[in-house]
Amino acid sequence: MKPLMSCPTRYQQAMIAYLQHTDRAEKQYELSSTKIPEAVVAAVGTTSDVFHYLTIGSGMGDSDILALIALRKRYRKIKATIIEPSPDMIAAFKENVRKEGPLLDDVDFLWNAMTLEDYMENEQPKQQFHCIFVVGVVSYLTDLTKCMKYLYKVLDKTGLIAITNGSDKNVFIQISRTYSNLMEGFSTPATEKLVAVFNEVGAHCTVSEMEAKVDIISCMQEDSQIGNLLLDLFTHVANFRETAPRDLVDDVIQFLTNPGLLVHRSNDKVTIRNSQEIGRASCRERV
């Protein structure tokens, strides 16, 4: 079985399929366009000549574009540092920025096709950031403690770090805990560990939950391209249905509808839980 992360195009297709079949987009819209920007403005104020924004694992930029458009209404000049290891994702992000036209004209983008760990090795922490957005990538970090301490080090004293992490009611988390031979490169750090790291460095940290669901009925249909892409993403195996042992495929599909995940089942829809926890960290001295 081939890891999905080694197939960038397939991964991007799987992510698009997932986003089209989850209500996470609605929840993410509120988080990115309203809640995070409002919290940042309340913390930073609006007097900064240049607002510095850092995003880790931006994907195609959906969440970041929403946040940057909202922040652009408050700050005349924004410098956005983008860290995303997939060149395909960065290309899609750039295209999405282009589509927004004048809404993002005054945002300077610094593109970095690398992991956070690579960025940490190559870049000295000279720039302080007012907002650091870490969307759904905590599970891919090799050294969580080192990465979180670095991010806090480059956080402006008035700034805010926002992190999304899978909760216990998250399909990716549950699959990774149940099938140790799947989800290569994916770990399941509890949000409590994130909080402990930030407490250790003296940060103030709060956590809230964002309920979300995904429709997986297509996964039950063997000839469904969408269903196969979703299975690839859930297991992090490229072409999972075609390359995995048949009994493993059947077992994973059955697992997806276990009582801990299942929300609703009917003839035309099967929805399961895929909730996220939102962590926010800031300098304790200003709280």
mmCIF file of C-alpha atoms in Angstrom:
data_model
loop_
_atom_site.group_PDB
_atom_site.id
_atom_site.type_symbol
_atom_site.label_atom_id
_atom_site.label_comp_id
_atom_site.label_asym_id
_atom_site.label_seq_id
_atom_site.Cartn_x
_atom_site.Cartn_y
_atom_site.Cartn_z
ATOM 1 C CA MET A 1 0.000 0.000 0.000
ATOM 2 C CA LYS A 2 1.355 3.408 -1.011
ATOM 3 C CA PRO A 3 1.147 6.360 1.403
ATOM 4 C CA LEU A 4 -1.267 9.014 0.172
ATOM 5 C CA MET A 5 1.161 11.786 1.135
ATOM 6 C CA SER A 6 3.596 10.487 -1.510
ATOM 7 C CA CYS A 7 0.981 11.168 -4.215
ATOM 8 C CA PRO A 8 0.374 14.966 -4.114
ATOM 9 C CA THR A 9 -2.166 15.036 -6.940
ATOM 10 C CA ARG A 10 -4.204 12.194 -5.471
ATOM 11 C CA TYR A 11 -4.047 13.847 -2.040
ATOM 12 C CA GLN A 12 -5.341 17.117 -3.469
ATOM 13 C CA GLN A 13 -8.197 15.307 -5.227
ATOM 14 C CA ALA A 14 -9.080 13.486 -2.003
ATOM 15 C CA MET A 15 -9.059 16.716 -0.021
ATOM 16 C CA ILE A 16 -11.357 18.411 -2.531
ATOM 17 C CA ALA A 17 -13.766 15.457 -2.370
ATOM 18 C CA TYR A 18 -13.735 15.643 1.417
ATOM 19 C CA LEU A 19 -14.407 19.384 1.516
ATOM 20 C CA GLN A 20 -17.345 18.927 -0.858
ATOM 21 C CA HIS A 21 -18.999 16.364 1.424
ATOM 22 C CA THR A 22 -18.503 17.860 4.869
ATOM 23 C CA ASP A 23 -20.203 20.695 6.714
ATOM 24 C CA ARG A 24 -16.817 21.644 8.095
ATOM 25 C CA ALA A 25 -16.603 24.338 5.419
ATOM 26 C CA GLU A 26 -19.509 26.210 7.017
ATOM 27 C CA LYS A 27 -17.949 25.968 10.483
ATOM 28 C CA GLN A 28 -14.519 26.849 9.133
ATOM 29 C CA TYR A 29 -15.998 29.901 7.399
ATOM 30 C CA GLU A 30 -17.253 31.302 10.701
ATOM 31 C CA LEU A 31 -13.972 30.486 12.431
ATOM 32 C CA SER A 32 -11.721 31.952 9.732
ATOM 33 C CA SER A 33 -13.770 34.949 8.608
ATOM 34 C CA THR A 34 -15.110 36.085 11.978
ATOM 35 C CA LYS A 35 -13.953 34.429 15.200
ATOM 36 C CA ILE A 36 -10.184 34.361 14.614
ATOM 37 C CA PRO A 37 -9.944 37.835 13.000
ATOM 38 C CA GLU A 38 -12.068 39.387 15.765
ATOM 39 C CA ALA A 39 -9.926 37.758 18.455
ATOM 40 C CA VAL A 40 -6.750 38.933 16.721
ATOM 41 C CA VAL A 41 -7.973 42.521 16.322
ATOM 42 C CA ALA A 42 -9.053 42.604 19.974
ATOM 43 C CA ALA A 43 -5.584 41.447 21.013
ATOM 44 C CA VAL A 44 -3.360 43.347 18.573
ATOM 45 C CA GLY A 45 -5.367 46.533 18.051
ATOM 46 C CA THR A 46 -5.320 48.343 14.716
ATOM 47 C CA THR A 47 -2.295 50.612 15.052
ATOM 48 C CA SER A 48 0.330 48.310 13.485
ATOM 49 C CA ASP A 49 1.788 49.705 10.244
ATOM 50 C CA VAL A 50 2.326 46.175 8.938
ATOM 51 C CA PHE A 51 0.383 43.132 10.113
ATOM 52 C CA HIS A 52 2.391 39.912 10.002
ATOM 53 C CA TYR A 53 0.487 36.661 9.371
ATOM 54 C CA LEU A 54 1.900 33.125 9.415
ATOM 55 C CA THR A 55 0.034 29.993 8.350
ATOM 56 C CA ILE A 56 1.201 26.387 8.686
ATOM 57 C CA GLY A 57 -0.197 23.685 6.395
ATOM 58 C CA SER A 58 -2.375 26.082 4.448
ATOM 59 C CA GLY A 59 -3.479 23.589 1.806
ATOM 60 C CA MET A 60 -5.327 25.405 -0.978
ATOM 61 C CA GLY A 61 -5.711 28.480 1.212
ATOM 62 C CA ASP A 62 -9.465 28.316 1.831
ATOM 63 C CA SER A 63 -9.243 29.193 5.534
ATOM 64 C CA ASP A 64 -6.402 31.673 5.166
ATOM 65 C CA ILE A 65 -8.046 33.627 2.372
ATOM 66 C CA LEU A 66 -11.149 34.112 4.509
ATOM 67 C CA ALA A 67 -9.039 35.295 7.442
ATOM 68 C CA LEU A 68 -6.881 37.588 5.320
ATOM 69 C CA ILE A 69 -9.883 39.232 3.643
ATOM 70 C CA ALA A 70 -11.362 39.963 7.081
ATOM 71 C CA LEU A 71 -8.049 41.228 8.464
ATOM 72 C CA ARG A 72 -7.481 43.349 5.354
ATOM 73 C CA LYS A 73 -10.474 45.465 6.419
ATOM 74 C CA ARG A 74 -8.595 46.420 9.608
ATOM 75 C CA TYR A 75 -4.960 46.637 8.464
ATOM 76 C CA ARG A 76 -3.614 48.614 5.530
ATOM 77 C CA LYS A 77 -0.621 46.373 4.928
ATOM 78 C CA ILE A 78 -0.370 42.632 5.541
ATOM 79 C CA LYS A 79 2.589 40.338 5.001
ATOM 80 C CA ALA A 80 1.488 36.706 4.867
ATOM 81 C CA THR A 81 4.059 33.936 5.226
ATOM 82 C CA ILE A 82 2.732 30.662 3.813
ATOM 83 C CA ILE A 83 4.249 27.318 4.827
ATOM 84 C CA GLU A 84 2.881 24.380 2.827
ATOM 85 C CA PRO A 85 4.985 21.387 1.724
ATOM 86 C CA SER A 86 2.905 20.527 -1.371
ATOM 87 C CA PRO A 87 3.755 22.544 -4.528
ATOM 88 C CA ASP A 88 0.357 21.509 -5.947
ATOM 89 C CA MET A 89 -1.426 22.981 -2.941
ATOM 90 C CA ILE A 90 0.587 26.206 -3.171
ATOM 91 C CA ALA A 91 -0.267 26.490 -6.877
ATOM 92 C CA ALA A 92 -3.960 26.082 -6.011
ATOM 93 C CA PHE A 93 -3.612 28.636 -3.200
ATOM 94 C CA LYS A 94 -2.060 31.173 -5.601
ATOM 95 C CA GLU A 95 -4.885 30.614 -8.084
ATOM 96 C CA ASN A 96 -7.483 31.152 -5.342
ATOM 97 C CA VAL A 97 -5.724 34.381 -4.344
ATOM 98 C CA ARG A 98 -5.814 35.531 -7.971
ATOM 99 C CA LYS A 99 -9.576 34.903 -8.107
ATOM 100 C CA GLU A 100 -10.150 37.237 -5.148
ATOM 101 C CA GLY A 101 -8.657 40.140 -7.106
ATOM 102 C CA PRO A 102 -8.592 43.511 -5.280
ATOM 103 C CA LEU A 103 -9.716 41.985 -1.967
ATOM 104 C CA LEU A 104 -6.139 40.789 -1.442
ATOM 105 C CA ASP A 105 -4.222 43.361 -3.509
ATOM 106 C CA ASP A 106 -2.412 44.832 -0.496
ATOM 107 C CA VAL A 107 -1.322 41.476 0.929
ATOM 108 C CA ASP A 108 2.293 40.490 0.286
ATOM 109 C CA PHE A 109 2.648 36.710 0.145
ATOM 110 C CA LEU A 110 5.862 34.893 0.980
ATOM 111 C CA TRP A 111 5.546 31.328 -0.321
ATOM 112 C CA ASN A 112 7.485 28.491 1.324
ATOM 113 C CA ALA A 113 7.074 25.009 -0.196
ATOM 114 C CA MET A 114 8.347 23.163 2.865
ATOM 115 C CA THR A 115 7.327 21.701 6.197
ATOM 116 C CA LEU A 116 7.365 23.703 9.403
ATOM 117 C CA GLU A 117 10.389 21.685 10.555
ATOM 118 C CA ASP A 118 12.274 22.647 7.366
ATOM 119 C CA TYR A 119 11.301 26.282 7.813
ATOM 120 C CA MET A 120 12.559 26.221 11.398
ATOM 121 C CA GLU A 121 15.942 24.933 10.232
ATOM 122 C CA ASN A 122 16.305 27.447 7.399
ATOM 123 C CA GLU A 123 14.818 30.591 8.909
ATOM 124 C CA GLN A 124 16.071 32.425 11.953
ATOM 125 C CA PRO A 125 13.213 33.643 14.193
ATOM 126 C CA LYS A 126 13.712 37.325 13.382
ATOM 127 C CA GLN A 127 10.136 38.197 12.415
ATOM 128 C CA GLN A 128 7.411 38.311 15.039
ATOM 129 C CA PHE A 129 3.908 37.441 13.884
ATOM 130 C CA HIS A 130 0.600 38.928 15.024
ATOM 131 C CA CYS A 131 -1.413 35.886 13.944
ATOM 132 C CA ILE A 132 -0.241 32.289 13.517
ATOM 133 C CA PHE A 133 -2.799 29.902 12.028
ATOM 134 C CA VAL A 134 -2.143 26.145 12.248
ATOM 135 C CA VAL A 135 -4.933 24.306 10.416
ATOM 136 C CA GLY A 136 -5.194 20.540 10.761
ATOM 137 C CA VAL A 137 -1.471 19.749 10.591
ATOM 138 C CA VAL A 138 -0.603 19.036 14.222
ATOM 139 C CA SER A 139 -0.852 15.294 13.540
ATOM 140 C CA TYR A 140 1.902 15.529 10.910
ATOM 141 C CA LEU A 141 4.514 17.291 13.057
ATOM 142 C CA THR A 142 7.509 15.137 13.934
ATOM 143 C CA ASP A 143 8.398 16.988 17.139
ATOM 144 C CA LEU A 144 5.258 18.655 18.476
ATOM 145 C CA THR A 145 6.892 20.238 21.509
ATOM 146 C CA LYS A 146 9.760 21.765 19.523
ATOM 147 C CA CYS A 147 7.394 23.129 16.861
ATOM 148 C CA MET A 148 4.956 24.692 19.339
ATOM 149 C CA LYS A 149 7.786 26.306 21.309
ATOM 150 C CA TYR A 150 9.160 27.751 18.077
ATOM 151 C CA LEU A 151 5.780 29.205 17.121
ATOM 152 C CA TYR A 152 5.419 30.799 20.537
ATOM 153 C CA LYS A 153 8.930 32.223 20.176
ATOM 154 C CA VAL A 154 7.985 34.010 16.950
ATOM 155 C CA LEU A 155 4.617 35.210 18.266
ATOM 156 C CA ASP A 156 4.344 38.939 18.836
ATOM 157 C CA LYS A 157 3.618 39.778 22.468
ATOM 158 C CA THR A 158 0.175 41.030 21.405
ATOM 159 C CA GLY A 159 -0.419 38.186 18.951
ATOM 160 C CA LEU A 160 -2.508 35.023 18.837
ATOM 161 C CA ILE A 161 -1.859 31.413 17.778
ATOM 162 C CA ALA A 162 -4.929 29.511 16.536
ATOM 163 C CA ILE A 163 -4.652 25.739 16.115
ATOM 164 C CA THR A 164 -7.184 23.192 14.895
ATOM 165 C CA ASN A 165 -6.742 19.612 16.073
ATOM 166 C CA GLY A 166 -8.933 16.536 15.780
ATOM 167 C CA SER A 167 -11.029 15.672 18.825
ATOM 168 C CA ASP A 168 -11.925 12.178 20.029
ATOM 169 C CA LYS A 169 -15.024 12.476 17.810
ATOM 170 C CA ASN A 170 -12.874 12.851 14.686
ATOM 171 C CA VAL A 171 -12.818 10.126 12.012
ATOM 172 C CA PHE A 172 -9.092 10.536 11.283
ATOM 173 C CA ILE A 173 -8.185 10.274 14.956
ATOM 174 C CA GLN A 174 -10.332 7.190 15.495
ATOM 175 C CA ILE A 175 -8.976 5.365 12.430
ATOM 176 C CA SER A 176 -5.356 6.114 13.365
ATOM 177 C CA ARG A 177 -5.915 4.742 16.857
ATOM 178 C CA THR A 178 -7.657 1.605 15.597
ATOM 179 C CA TYR A 179 -5.516 0.657 12.582
ATOM 180 C CA SER A 180 -1.823 0.992 13.403
ATOM 181 C CA ASN A 181 -0.829 -0.182 9.900
ATOM 182 C CA LEU A 182 -2.585 2.789 8.281
ATOM 183 C CA MET A 183 -2.208 6.582 8.501
ATOM 184 C CA GLU A 184 1.546 6.635 7.812
ATOM 185 C CA GLY A 185 3.105 9.906 8.975
ATOM 186 C CA PHE A 186 0.012 10.714 11.040
ATOM 187 C CA SER A 187 0.042 10.782 14.848
ATOM 188 C CA THR A 188 -2.718 11.625 17.307
ATOM 189 C CA PRO A 189 -1.490 14.144 19.872
ATOM 190 C CA ALA A 190 -4.233 15.021 22.312
ATOM 191 C CA THR A 191 -5.108 18.683 22.624
ATOM 192 C CA GLU A 192 -4.144 18.375 26.296
ATOM 193 C CA LYS A 193 -0.533 17.934 25.150
ATOM 194 C CA LEU A 194 -0.702 21.171 23.172
ATOM 195 C CA VAL A 195 -2.043 22.984 26.211
ATOM 196 C CA ALA A 196 0.716 21.496 28.379
ATOM 197 C CA VAL A 197 3.408 22.700 25.976
ATOM 198 C CA PHE A 198 2.056 26.247 25.941
ATOM 199 C CA ASN A 199 1.640 26.255 29.710
ATOM 200 C CA GLU A 200 5.277 25.218 29.993
ATOM 201 C CA VAL A 201 6.434 28.290 28.073
ATOM 202 C CA GLY A 202 4.119 30.556 30.066
ATOM 203 C CA ALA A 203 1.401 31.063 27.480
ATOM 204 C CA HIS A 204 -2.302 31.475 28.127
ATOM 205 C CA CYS A 205 -4.273 28.779 26.275
ATOM 206 C CA THR A 206 -7.993 28.098 25.794
ATOM 207 C CA VAL A 207 -9.753 25.255 23.952
ATOM 208 C CA SER A 208 -13.189 25.028 22.334
ATOM 209 C CA GLU A 209 -14.838 22.388 20.147
ATOM 210 C CA MET A 210 -16.102 22.787 16.594
ATOM 211 C CA GLU A 211 -18.710 20.163 15.711
ATOM 212 C CA ALA A 212 -18.527 18.858 12.152
ATOM 213 C CA LYS A 213 -19.924 15.999 10.080
ATOM 214 C CA VAL A 214 -19.066 14.303 6.771
ATOM 215 C CA ASP A 215 -21.321 12.321 4.423
ATOM 216 C CA ILE A 216 -19.680 8.963 3.602
ATOM 217 C CA ILE A 217 -22.469 7.162 1.731
ATOM 218 C CA SER A 218 -20.271 7.106 -1.388
ATOM 219 C CA CYS A 219 -17.749 4.979 0.541
ATOM 220 C CA MET A 220 -20.352 2.193 0.526
ATOM 221 C CA GLN A 221 -20.437 2.273 -3.291
ATOM 222 C CA GLU A 222 -17.531 0.311 -4.733
ATOM 223 C CA ASP A 223 -17.550 2.069 -8.100
ATOM 224 C CA SER A 224 -17.792 5.596 -6.640
ATOM 225 C CA GLN A 225 -14.790 7.780 -7.445
ATOM 226 C CA ILE A 226 -15.750 10.151 -4.624
ATOM 227 C CA GLY A 227 -16.056 7.260 -2.168
ATOM 228 C CA ASN A 228 -12.644 5.916 -3.144
ATOM 229 C CA LEU A 229 -11.057 9.330 -2.700
ATOM 230 C CA LEU A 230 -12.646 9.670 0.749
ATOM 231 C CA LEU A 231 -11.344 6.234 1.749
ATOM 232 C CA ASP A 232 -7.873 7.281 0.584
ATOM 233 C CA LEU A 233 -8.006 10.365 2.781
ATOM 234 C CA PHE A 234 -9.448 8.554 5.810
ATOM 235 C CA THR A 235 -6.728 5.878 5.667
ATOM 236 C CA HIS A 236 -3.897 7.942 4.128
ATOM 237 C CA VAL A 237 -3.378 5.160 1.571
ATOM 238 C CA ALA A 238 -3.440 5.950 -2.154
ATOM 239 C CA ASN A 239 -6.006 3.829 -4.017
ATOM 240 C CA PHE A 240 -6.880 2.093 -0.749
ATOM 241 C CA ARG A 241 -9.852 0.116 -2.064
ATOM 242 C CA GLU A 242 -7.772 -1.276 -4.957
ATOM 243 C CA THR A 243 -4.523 -2.042 -3.139
ATOM 244 C CA ALA A 244 -5.470 -2.993 0.429
ATOM 245 C CA PRO A 245 -6.525 -6.529 1.399
ATOM 246 C CA ARG A 246 -10.247 -7.003 0.850
ATOM 247 C CA ASP A 247 -10.933 -7.871 4.473
ATOM 248 C CA LEU A 248 -9.185 -4.678 5.604
ATOM 249 C CA VAL A 249 -11.240 -2.549 3.202
ATOM 250 C CA ASP A 250 -14.469 -4.143 4.435
ATOM 251 C CA ASP A 251 -13.412 -3.707 8.056
ATOM 252 C CA VAL A 252 -12.591 -0.005 7.626
ATOM 253 C CA ILE A 253 -15.917 0.678 5.877
ATOM 254 C CA GLN A 254 -17.748 -1.078 8.696
ATOM 255 C CA PHE A 255 -15.718 0.845 11.268
ATOM 256 C CA LEU A 256 -16.770 4.156 9.731
ATOM 257 C CA THR A 257 -20.339 3.507 10.834
ATOM 258 C CA ASN A 258 -19.572 2.451 14.411
ATOM 259 C CA PRO A 259 -21.746 4.089 17.121
ATOM 260 C CA GLY A 260 -18.893 6.370 18.190
ATOM 261 C CA LEU A 261 -18.855 8.043 14.779
ATOM 262 C CA LEU A 262 -22.293 7.528 13.216
ATOM 263 C CA VAL A 263 -24.687 10.475 13.340
ATOM 264 C CA HIS A 264 -27.346 9.628 10.777
ATOM 265 C CA ARG A 265 -28.084 6.807 8.342
ATOM 266 C CA SER A 266 -30.724 6.693 5.614
ATOM 267 C CA ASN A 267 -31.049 5.427 2.047
ATOM 268 C CA ASP A 268 -29.399 8.527 0.590
ATOM 269 C CA LYS A 269 -27.054 9.750 3.306
ATOM 270 C CA VAL A 270 -24.668 8.393 5.946
ATOM 271 C CA THR A 271 -23.101 11.088 8.108
ATOM 272 C CA ILE A 272 -20.369 10.604 10.696
ATOM 273 C CA ARG A 273 -18.702 12.858 13.231
ATOM 274 C CA ASN A 274 -15.516 14.692 12.349
ATOM 275 C CA SER A 275 -15.217 17.293 15.098
ATOM 276 C CA GLN A 276 -12.257 19.585 15.692
ATOM 277 C CA GLU A 277 -10.855 21.255 18.782
ATOM 278 C CA ILE A 278 -9.716 24.870 18.469
ATOM 279 C CA GLY A 279 -6.795 25.908 20.632
ATOM 280 C CA ARG A 280 -5.820 29.555 21.101
ATOM 281 C CA ALA A 281 -2.550 30.594 22.697
ATOM 282 C CA SER A 282 -1.338 34.079 23.620
ATOM 283 C CA CYS A 283 1.211 35.709 25.895
ATOM 284 C CA ARG A 284 0.119 35.280 29.514
ATOM 285 C CA GLU A 285 1.606 38.655 30.510
ATOM 286 C CA ARG A 286 -1.130 40.539 28.660
ATOM 287 C CA VAL A 287 -4.063 38.415 29.966
#
